[in-house]
Amino acid sequence: MSSADVTVVVVGSCMTDLVSQAPRLPKAGETVHGHKFFIGFGGKGANQCVQASRLGAKTAMVCKLGQDVFGNNYLQNFKDQGVTTDFVSQTGEAATGAASIIVNDQGENAIVIVAGANLLLDVEDLKKASLAISTARVLVCQLEITPAVSLQALKMARNSGVRTIFNPAPAAAELDPEFYSSSDVFCCNESEAELLTGFEVTDEEMAGKAAVVLLSRGCHSVIVTLGVKGCLMVSVQDATPKHIPVGSVPAVDTTGAGDSFVGALAFFMAHVPDLPLEEMARRSNQIAAVSVQAAGTQTSYPSRDALPHELF
Ligand code: ATP
């Protein structure tokens, strides 16, 4: 696939998840014996890109990895997932982003994230990907890389008429106002909505109020994901909050559900662009609800052939 065929470009992060399961979390200076260890592919940008790719989007990832074994493995993971890697670069100046995660038997966790090479992705890297960014149908960004680089990518896409999804995660209290005006769809979860508006987003009503405030800052549409309750949306055409519930499913592991939702939304915006956003959000709910029924992050994301064909 050449970069000109790409429909969804994700500019964002890659993290290697190093997960240890132990009876309890160690105290400072303590060593505890765990009973399971595994390595997973994570990072919000990469997760969203892989979900869009699994649904059939022609995706490209713009990101930076370290010149290390984790970086080499991540590059291969993108290839295995059908993601174009022309704009995945490796640096010797920092390690591949990593999240060291300890989970205790109660399901509580302690996590150290080292963004590493992700923070070295810069505007020069965007320039190398400018053709793909300007000819894609949808561009997706988050906040796990340098925010100015995300903003620049959103602006490049917008200037070329490419639709944008901005996922302000991880949550930041302060956001450059241009993030709002550069977002066709501003998609956040409850805690991000809370931090950005100062509202206590405890129920759908408060989520709706927060969404209206976010909309007033200049984005075209706002979606707030609500976990087991689905999501809600507002748009400039209709600023009355619309709740879009999700069906009840036996949830096993909700890690990365938000990224599955965003990746699915990117797929629908790129490949079924005439669908109303509300219907895209309803279908994205259904896809994210499948992801919570299996363990892991990218490993839990459904492929197109495992989903009902009415979704497409
Ligand atoms: P994470 O940080 O774990 O990726 P998030 O907080 O960003 O998640 P959520 O709002 O928890 O995102 O979930 C995103 C979407 O996943 C929801 O809008 C919904 O569609 C789906 N989802 C999450 N939890 C469940 C659940 N228990 N049952 C069904 N669907 C769910």
XYZ file of N, CA and C in Angstrom, residues 163 268-269 271-277 280:
33
model
N -10.759 15.349 7.910
C -11.520 15.379 9.171
C -10.626 14.924 10.324
N -15.188 4.530 10.830
C -16.495 4.908 10.256
C -16.427 6.280 9.586
N -15.726 7.226 10.210
C -15.624 8.563 9.589
C -14.899 8.501 8.250
N -14.609 5.627 6.251
C -15.125 4.668 5.263
C -16.628 4.719 5.055
N -17.354 5.300 6.001
C -18.799 5.481 5.806
C -19.126 6.929 6.167
N -18.510 7.899 5.448
C -18.545 9.295 5.899
C -19.936 9.915 5.909
N -20.877 9.332 5.151
C -22.217 9.934 5.111
C -23.115 9.499 6.265
N -22.635 8.553 7.048
C -23.419 8.104 8.204
C -23.531 9.245 9.225
N -24.699 9.447 9.838
C -24.757 10.470 10.901
C -23.792 10.107 12.039
N -23.208 11.123 12.667
C -22.234 10.860 13.736
C -22.857 10.012 14.855
N -22.531 6.511 13.886
C -21.121 6.080 13.999
C -20.790 5.787 15.465
